[in-house]
XYZ file of C-alpha atoms in Angstrom:
578
model
C 61.358 116.009 29.898
C 58.041 117.307 28.687
C 57.883 118.363 25.016
C 55.514 121.216 25.918
C 56.957 123.885 28.231
C 55.050 126.320 30.307
C 56.063 129.183 27.957
C 55.063 127.549 24.645
C 53.100 129.821 22.322
C 49.693 128.891 20.775
C 51.398 128.657 17.364
C 53.954 126.225 18.738
C 51.194 124.125 20.209
C 49.380 124.064 16.843
C 52.516 123.010 14.981
C 53.190 120.279 17.539
C 49.648 118.965 17.259
C 49.885 118.797 13.437
C 53.231 117.007 13.631
C 51.911 114.501 16.126
C 48.836 113.810 13.935
C 51.009 113.248 10.839
C 53.337 110.957 12.806
C 50.444 108.795 13.952
C 48.899 108.809 10.475
C 52.074 107.673 8.714
C 53.264 105.172 11.351
C 52.672 101.505 10.426
C 49.800 99.946 12.346
C 50.625 97.238 14.916
C 50.137 93.793 13.334
C 46.802 92.196 14.193
C 46.957 88.974 16.163
C 46.109 86.013 13.890
C 42.944 84.155 14.739
C 43.610 80.776 16.351
C 43.536 77.862 13.928
C 41.450 75.808 16.369
C 38.495 77.194 18.290
C 36.769 75.373 21.173
C 34.338 72.558 20.259
C 31.704 73.942 22.652
C 30.703 77.439 23.729
C 30.520 76.603 27.414
C 33.645 77.151 29.589
C 36.119 74.337 28.975
C 36.689 71.966 31.884
C 38.046 68.421 31.845
C 36.839 65.204 33.416
C 39.824 63.334 31.903
C 43.070 64.540 30.346
C 45.221 63.316 27.495
C 47.046 59.952 27.717
C 45.676 58.974 31.100
C 46.674 55.383 31.801
C 43.621 53.194 31.316
C 43.205 49.434 31.312
C 44.785 48.251 28.047
C 45.149 51.718 26.510
C 46.169 55.330 26.787
C 43.328 57.839 26.738
C 43.624 59.252 23.229
C 42.023 62.647 23.814
C 40.455 64.831 26.465
C 36.995 64.542 27.979
C 35.239 67.898 28.185
C 32.575 68.252 30.864
C 29.047 69.051 29.680
C 27.440 69.948 32.990
C 26.304 66.379 33.661
C 23.800 66.435 30.803
C 23.550 65.500 27.149
C 22.593 67.786 24.291
C 25.289 70.474 24.464
C 25.845 71.888 20.926
C 29.169 70.838 19.408
C 30.990 72.857 16.730
C 33.751 72.246 14.184
C 37.016 73.543 15.629
C 38.509 74.385 12.212
C 37.399 74.515 8.576
C 37.373 71.251 6.667
C 34.960 68.423 6.031
C 33.407 65.404 7.713
C 35.619 62.555 6.529
C 34.257 59.687 8.613
C 31.013 58.854 10.396
C 30.854 56.052 12.968
C 27.841 54.650 14.810
C 28.379 51.652 17.072
C 27.014 50.287 20.366
C 30.412 50.316 22.099
C 33.658 52.256 21.755
C 33.070 55.860 20.678
C 29.343 55.334 20.043
C 28.261 58.072 17.644
C 31.409 59.840 16.421
C 32.438 62.338 13.747
C 35.914 62.666 12.238
C 36.738 65.999 10.543
C 39.672 66.534 8.201
C 41.195 70.029 8.192
C 43.210 72.008 5.660
C 46.435 71.764 7.681
C 46.312 67.960 7.468
C 45.094 67.319 11.002
C 41.900 65.581 12.066
C 39.543 66.397 14.934
C 37.395 63.706 16.542
C 34.103 64.192 18.427
C 32.922 61.045 20.227
C 30.057 59.727 22.389
C 27.693 62.147 20.654
C 23.946 62.059 21.195
C 23.281 62.865 17.534
C 24.661 64.630 14.461
C 23.061 67.434 12.458
C 19.735 66.440 10.835
C 21.422 66.267 7.419
C 24.170 63.928 8.623
C 21.732 61.825 10.665
C 19.478 61.394 7.624
C 22.450 60.435 5.437
C 23.673 57.916 8.048
C 20.221 56.440 8.552
C 19.751 55.870 4.832
C 23.074 54.044 4.726
C 22.157 51.941 7.766
C 18.922 50.866 6.050
C 20.771 50.161 2.820
C 23.248 47.930 4.645
C 20.638 46.646 7.129
C 22.990 47.269 10.023
C 22.980 49.566 13.029
C 26.782 49.486 13.050
C 28.172 52.058 10.628
C 31.721 53.059 9.772
C 31.748 55.121 6.580
C 34.351 57.373 4.977
C 33.296 60.439 2.966
C 34.982 62.714 0.444
C 35.355 66.457 0.861
C 32.265 67.290 -1.193
C 29.645 65.524 0.956
C 29.698 67.546 4.169
C 32.128 70.508 4.068
C 32.173 72.531 7.291
C 33.256 76.000 8.332
C 35.044 76.818 11.545
C 32.497 77.148 14.325
C 29.753 75.387 12.334
C 27.315 73.266 14.353
C 27.920 69.530 13.784
C 25.989 67.716 16.539
C 25.096 67.354 20.203
C 27.181 65.958 23.045
C 25.944 62.726 24.551
C 26.744 59.481 26.345
C 26.712 56.933 23.514
C 29.009 53.916 23.203
C 31.306 52.853 26.015
C 30.752 56.029 27.980
C 29.718 56.155 31.606
C 28.496 59.716 31.920
C 27.628 62.630 29.630
C 30.703 64.338 28.174
C 32.452 65.138 24.903
C 35.481 63.020 24.086
C 37.626 65.182 21.805
C 40.859 64.535 19.934
C 43.176 66.278 17.527
C 45.345 63.950 15.436
C 48.323 64.847 13.277
C 48.851 63.933 9.622
C 49.854 60.397 10.642
C 46.653 59.926 12.664
C 48.531 60.155 15.950
C 46.596 61.926 18.725
C 48.545 64.653 20.506
C 48.236 66.641 23.710
C 46.397 69.810 22.724
C 46.529 71.256 26.265
C 50.247 70.688 26.744
C 50.843 72.308 23.338
C 48.806 75.365 24.310
C 45.948 74.983 21.816
C 43.431 75.033 24.663
C 43.919 76.467 28.119
C 42.364 74.869 31.203
C 42.411 76.745 34.526
C 44.883 74.874 36.726
C 47.373 75.968 39.355
C 47.284 72.753 41.405
C 50.486 70.665 41.317
C 50.487 66.866 40.909
C 50.881 64.669 43.952
C 51.682 61.112 45.019
C 50.786 59.107 48.113
C 53.314 56.265 48.067
C 56.704 55.336 46.663
C 57.329 51.722 45.694
C 60.858 50.341 45.635
C 61.454 47.287 43.440
C 64.395 44.932 43.695
C 65.670 42.349 41.212
C 65.901 38.725 42.294
C 67.405 35.877 40.300
C 65.122 32.842 40.224
C 66.165 29.753 38.286
C 68.844 31.891 36.661
C 66.314 34.505 35.434
C 66.214 38.073 36.855
C 62.759 39.046 38.127
C 61.597 42.309 39.664
C 59.426 42.426 42.776
C 58.274 45.059 45.251
C 60.774 45.388 48.077
C 59.093 48.108 50.130
C 56.262 50.637 50.110
C 56.959 54.069 51.569
C 54.289 56.630 52.459
C 54.781 60.179 51.185
C 53.807 63.560 52.553
C 53.289 66.748 50.544
C 54.098 70.253 51.704
C 53.107 72.826 49.096
C 54.969 71.662 45.980
C 57.480 69.427 47.779
C 57.028 65.718 48.453
C 59.007 63.825 51.036
C 59.274 60.280 52.346
C 57.364 60.149 55.627
C 59.779 57.700 57.293
C 62.896 59.781 56.595
C 65.003 61.133 53.777
C 67.025 57.987 52.978
C 65.825 54.942 51.033
C 67.910 51.779 51.266
C 68.169 49.394 48.319
C 69.670 45.895 48.354
C 70.891 45.917 44.779
C 69.729 47.267 41.425
C 66.293 48.848 41.959
C 63.642 51.031 40.372
C 60.712 53.092 41.646
C 56.992 53.594 41.104
C 54.584 56.269 42.328
C 50.804 56.321 42.698
C 50.933 59.723 41.024
C 47.860 61.762 40.155
C 46.928 65.315 39.289
C 44.055 67.645 40.125
C 42.661 70.793 38.523
C 40.955 73.886 39.825
C 37.339 73.429 40.875
C 37.254 69.700 40.137
C 37.071 66.606 42.327
C 38.364 64.410 39.493
C 41.862 62.977 39.411
C 43.960 63.116 36.255
C 47.056 61.537 34.799
C 50.414 63.210 35.327
C 51.662 64.189 31.899
C 55.403 64.468 32.588
C 57.823 62.780 34.953
C 61.601 62.942 35.410
C 63.963 60.999 37.665
C 67.395 62.474 38.357
C 70.198 60.641 40.120
C 72.997 62.926 41.347
C 71.490 65.589 39.033
C 71.819 63.321 35.966
C 68.566 62.506 34.157
C 68.078 58.716 34.043
C 64.346 58.447 33.296
C 61.686 60.695 31.768
C 58.418 60.522 29.901
C 56.119 63.107 28.352
C 52.532 62.383 27.356
C 52.644 64.511 24.220
C 51.850 62.164 21.311
C 51.543 58.433 20.627
C 50.370 55.951 18.023
C 47.266 53.791 18.338
C 49.437 50.792 17.459
C 51.302 51.219 20.743
C 48.464 52.217 23.070
C 48.225 48.809 24.798
C 51.798 49.261 26.053
C 50.140 51.453 28.694
C 49.873 48.197 30.646
C 53.667 48.085 30.892
C 53.721 51.437 32.719
C 51.368 50.255 35.454
C 51.854 47.863 38.346
C 48.868 45.499 38.332
C 49.985 43.739 41.513
C 48.796 46.738 43.510
C 45.140 47.606 44.080
C 44.089 49.863 42.535
C 46.605 49.606 39.714
C 47.467 53.327 39.557
C 51.156 52.983 40.379
C 53.224 54.273 37.459
C 56.574 52.533 37.137
C 59.615 54.705 36.523
C 61.070 51.827 34.570
C 61.039 50.766 30.928
C 60.665 47.000 30.706
C 62.709 45.446 27.877
C 59.586 44.509 25.887
C 57.906 47.891 26.340
C 57.951 49.809 23.032
C 55.908 52.819 24.130
C 57.265 55.992 22.536
C 56.411 58.488 25.305
C 59.751 57.888 27.027
C 62.262 60.637 26.257
C 65.539 59.948 28.010
C 66.086 56.644 29.762
C 69.360 55.270 31.112
C 69.640 51.610 32.078
C 65.820 51.281 31.808
C 65.470 53.639 34.795
C 67.214 51.168 37.125
C 69.298 52.640 39.961
C 72.562 50.740 40.446
C 74.966 51.812 43.200
C 78.270 50.532 44.515
C 78.584 49.052 47.995
C 77.841 51.687 50.665
C 77.371 54.358 47.983
C 74.837 57.136 48.657
C 73.215 59.100 45.832
C 70.814 62.032 45.625
C 67.509 61.223 43.881
C 64.757 63.575 42.778
C 61.490 62.831 40.991
C 59.731 65.763 39.314
C 56.047 65.516 38.399
C 54.688 68.118 35.955
C 51.140 68.603 34.678
C 49.946 70.087 31.376
C 49.766 73.583 32.888
C 53.398 73.425 34.039
C 52.674 72.950 37.759
C 55.402 70.854 39.405
C 55.931 68.753 42.499
C 59.341 67.396 43.486
C 60.141 64.358 45.610
C 63.756 64.505 46.831
C 65.487 61.802 48.877
C 68.756 59.921 49.282
C 69.341 56.404 47.988
C 71.757 54.186 49.886
C 73.169 50.841 48.769
C 72.615 48.386 51.614
C 73.604 44.723 51.875
C 72.460 42.668 48.881
C 69.659 40.198 49.465
C 69.885 36.507 48.746
C 68.393 35.129 45.570
C 64.877 33.767 45.932
C 63.727 30.304 45.003
C 60.671 29.619 42.892
C 57.656 28.692 44.984
C 55.580 25.571 44.362
C 53.463 25.768 41.196
C 55.393 28.766 39.905
C 56.913 28.880 36.446
C 59.387 31.459 35.186
C 58.495 33.090 31.867
C 61.094 34.911 29.756
C 59.930 37.961 27.807
C 62.081 37.369 24.698
C 61.149 33.703 24.198
C 57.993 31.727 23.507
C 56.731 30.032 26.663
C 54.500 26.990 27.104
C 52.821 25.322 30.035
C 51.116 21.927 29.993
C 49.837 19.896 32.950
C 46.665 18.303 34.308
C 44.573 18.714 31.155
C 45.516 22.367 30.655
C 47.784 23.932 28.022
C 48.937 27.524 27.736
C 50.903 28.849 24.775
C 52.563 32.278 25.140
C 54.224 33.566 21.943
C 57.101 36.037 21.782
C 55.799 39.604 22.150
C 53.200 38.784 24.810
C 55.332 39.705 27.832
C 57.111 42.975 28.564
C 59.578 41.456 31.013
C 60.496 38.211 32.760
C 57.699 37.129 35.024
C 56.578 34.354 37.356
C 53.468 32.429 36.315
C 51.349 30.295 38.610
C 48.626 27.840 37.597
C 46.435 26.339 40.321
C 43.443 24.036 39.983
C 40.219 24.654 41.860
C 36.889 22.846 41.941
C 34.586 23.174 38.966
C 32.490 26.310 38.994
C 28.750 25.844 39.160
C 27.439 24.813 35.754
C 30.918 24.230 34.281
C 32.132 21.088 32.556
C 35.727 21.174 33.767
C 37.804 22.118 36.744
C 38.960 25.731 36.884
C 42.565 26.600 36.076
C 43.580 29.766 37.905
C 46.342 31.526 35.969
C 48.203 34.300 37.778
C 50.859 36.573 36.302
C 51.109 39.510 38.699
C 52.732 42.186 36.554
C 50.658 42.860 33.423
C 47.923 41.457 31.157
C 49.180 39.793 27.945
C 50.105 42.278 25.236
C 48.992 39.881 22.499
C 46.710 36.859 22.501
C 47.722 33.677 24.313
C 46.182 30.292 23.537
C 44.366 28.368 26.245
C 43.412 24.702 25.828
C 41.322 22.655 28.287
C 40.596 18.943 28.157
C 36.959 18.404 29.048
C 34.451 15.609 28.610
C 31.465 17.003 26.713
C 28.972 14.940 24.718
C 29.140 15.368 20.954
C 25.630 16.849 20.917
C 26.722 19.696 23.218
C 30.213 20.463 21.927
C 28.957 23.285 19.713
C 27.462 24.904 22.841
C 30.690 24.661 24.849
C 32.808 27.747 25.442
C 35.914 28.469 27.462
C 35.151 31.105 30.062
C 37.683 33.510 31.563
C 36.544 34.718 34.976
C 38.310 37.695 36.513
C 39.073 38.229 40.196
C 35.764 40.054 40.665
C 33.707 37.175 39.272
C 33.056 38.781 35.889
C 32.803 36.268 33.046
C 34.003 36.555 29.456
C 33.054 33.786 27.031
C 35.863 33.197 24.541
C 35.415 32.106 20.947
C 36.115 28.378 21.267
C 37.113 25.568 18.890
C 37.180 21.843 19.582
C 40.067 19.615 18.544
C 39.740 16.348 20.427
C 40.242 16.109 23.301
C 40.814 19.843 23.884
C 38.686 22.949 23.711
C 40.854 25.873 22.588
C 40.466 29.665 22.688
C 42.533 32.844 22.492
C 42.551 35.536 25.155
C 44.366 38.712 26.178
C 43.510 38.334 29.867
C 44.683 36.278 32.805
C 42.118 34.760 35.122
C 40.326 31.546 35.959
C 39.609 29.378 32.896
C 37.032 26.599 32.581
C 34.623 25.071 30.051
C 30.932 25.887 30.338
C 27.931 24.763 28.309
C 25.562 27.462 27.099
C 22.145 26.263 25.944
C 20.200 29.328 27.051
C 18.999 31.683 24.321
C 19.056 35.480 24.810
C 16.116 36.933 26.709
C 13.992 39.554 24.903
C 11.739 41.666 27.136
C 9.492 44.617 26.116
C 10.372 47.745 28.089
C 7.931 50.503 27.154
C 5.025 48.744 25.453
C 2.563 45.889 25.906
C 2.428 43.335 23.060
C -0.850 43.484 21.159
C -1.650 46.978 22.406
C -1.721 50.438 20.858
C 1.135 52.840 21.422
C 0.339 56.118 23.107
C -0.437 59.122 20.910
C 2.962 60.715 21.600
C 5.043 57.557 21.810
C 7.575 57.282 19.008
C 10.004 54.686 20.409
C 9.758 50.929 20.901
C 12.351 49.464 23.275
C 13.397 45.919 24.171
C 15.808 44.776 26.825
C 17.902 42.024 25.236
C 20.251 40.183 27.556
C 22.309 37.015 27.253
C 23.393 34.891 30.185
C 26.920 33.996 29.055
C 28.261 34.003 25.507
C 26.947 37.440 24.529
C 24.987 38.692 21.536
C 26.455 37.827 18.173
C 23.665 39.007 15.844
C 20.292 40.696 16.192
C 17.647 42.098 13.853
C 14.231 43.746 14.083
C 11.491 43.741 11.450
C 8.282 45.691 10.934
C 5.819 43.778 8.733
C 8.704 41.680 7.441
C 10.932 44.634 6.472
C 14.190 45.319 8.280
C 13.899 48.076 10.885
C 16.691 50.108 12.487
C 17.063 49.230 16.178
C 19.686 51.242 18.040
C 21.754 49.130 20.455
C 22.591 50.656 23.857
C 25.119 48.116 25.113
C 25.446 49.707 28.574
C 21.790 49.057 29.385
C 21.124 46.125 26.996
C 18.452 48.219 25.236
C 17.346 47.898 21.607
C 15.257 50.899 20.498
C 13.321 51.515 17.299
C 12.135 55.034 16.506
C 8.942 55.024 14.461
C 9.811 56.328 11.003
C 6.729 57.578 9.043
C 8.850 57.775 5.884
C 9.303 54.004 5.958
C 6.305 52.690 7.915
C 2.640 53.613 7.613
C 1.433 55.067 10.899
C -2.008 54.707 12.423
C -2.094 51.040 11.448
C -1.658 47.534 12.848
C 1.859 46.111 12.429
C 3.690 42.853 13.011
C 6.835 43.360 15.071
C 9.542 40.704 14.998
C 12.860 40.734 16.829
C 15.501 37.985 16.783
C 18.702 37.658 18.809
C 21.425 35.017 18.540
C 24.241 34.460 21.043
C 27.857 33.471 20.534
C 27.201 29.718 20.391
C 24.112 29.886 18.159
C 21.248 29.933 20.655
C 18.461 31.960 19.029
C 15.357 33.664 20.399
C 12.541 35.298 18.430
C 9.983 37.757 19.782
C 6.793 38.232 17.714
C 3.775 40.399 18.427
C 1.141 42.674 16.899
C 1.353 46.354 17.706
C -0.716 49.343 16.620
C 1.038 52.665 16.019
């Protein structure tokens, strides 16, 4: 009912107005919404090219990658008040990175930057010259570079092991553990697209030489209808004994062609939860256990196993029963459902029936195959090749095959092809190869690990007659190769003996090694150490002319030396006017 009737007098209206005014005046004001503790690190709309804890080779992605419009130089700002507690400059990894401590005990990380503020760059450069090293990892106290929330701290870039302009950003808790800032609602990314999966793998367990081993039993194509997934061949999956599943799961976001990791997964059997993980937080000490979640026998290795191997200590698993293994009685049928959830809460559900079929016969080991047990040390020795696998290297029991092939071109031994289909080693294994190398060349010999794509990695190698020995955390083809070729140093943007252009301020070399990789390098101007920035992606070494340290408009002697992993050294010397 209206408080004012049609027959109200002017005096009544006046009294009502006064009463209403006093009521509003004396009523407590609605509480103001508190400002967010964290603000965005950039002022452009936030969009991701990679999300938190994506499964990468040998690690979990420890932050998010914010898009920067395909270009470098986007201003970056402190997300909360605090101070710069660590400055890192390196040719690989995070490249140029800043670490900010905040008053609530957390840390924010800004990586692959193009540059810092002029004050921080000047401070870092002075320290690099003092230490005569491009590589810098320095910790600072709270008085050196305090920052306010929203204060400019640098520019986004593509430095370090980055393959496109973006800002890698992390928030870590008091224990230095990175956590999922999107899943926790600190930042919101537009996304109403549910996760998906293209195939379902079914694994069975076989007993070989008395040891249980898992292997793929079948691959089933999936179809998606809105937010429901189904098995294309029907709604019933037969298993021949204890089994587990894997999905080539992936997520998408609005307006993006990128694919992302699926942050949460649950497997229910007859409505009982038997497996789940949530990519919310993890420790850097455990990040390599990401390999145990993936199936490396499939190409590409983006199949996530809904199974916790006995040697897998990753903490992202929440509730797991019987390692995620489905065990049914003879002729039993059970209802299974797998729910995939992204950081925005979008879900997809794969529902099917699991039926226990006739058990399959145990398999026999094939020729050249050895059975490795995850909770024991394992050794292999034959035909001039030794492999030592300590406890803690394997996540589960696994077959291992070693086959000999002809010597690779330029090698000093036959090649030993080591295959373990499930995962790379979690810790280092020791490889020893017997090879005949003259005493004069033994210091130039290195064991090479060649991957399936032909990529070579020279391993740090020792000689203890008659074996060459090295450590590695990769499987592949191993052989001994002699490296007597020094690194190659090539001018990129100048001609030796010439005069630099009036506006040219950078001197760049391309420095490349044929096998064992750069171990040390140094540049000098007129005999004094000069700061050359190493771009490892392009093999570039760049010096920026510094008038504060070098007289300009004069003739200079430029010297650059590079030494590889087995001691081959090259020196470039020239006169240059700038």
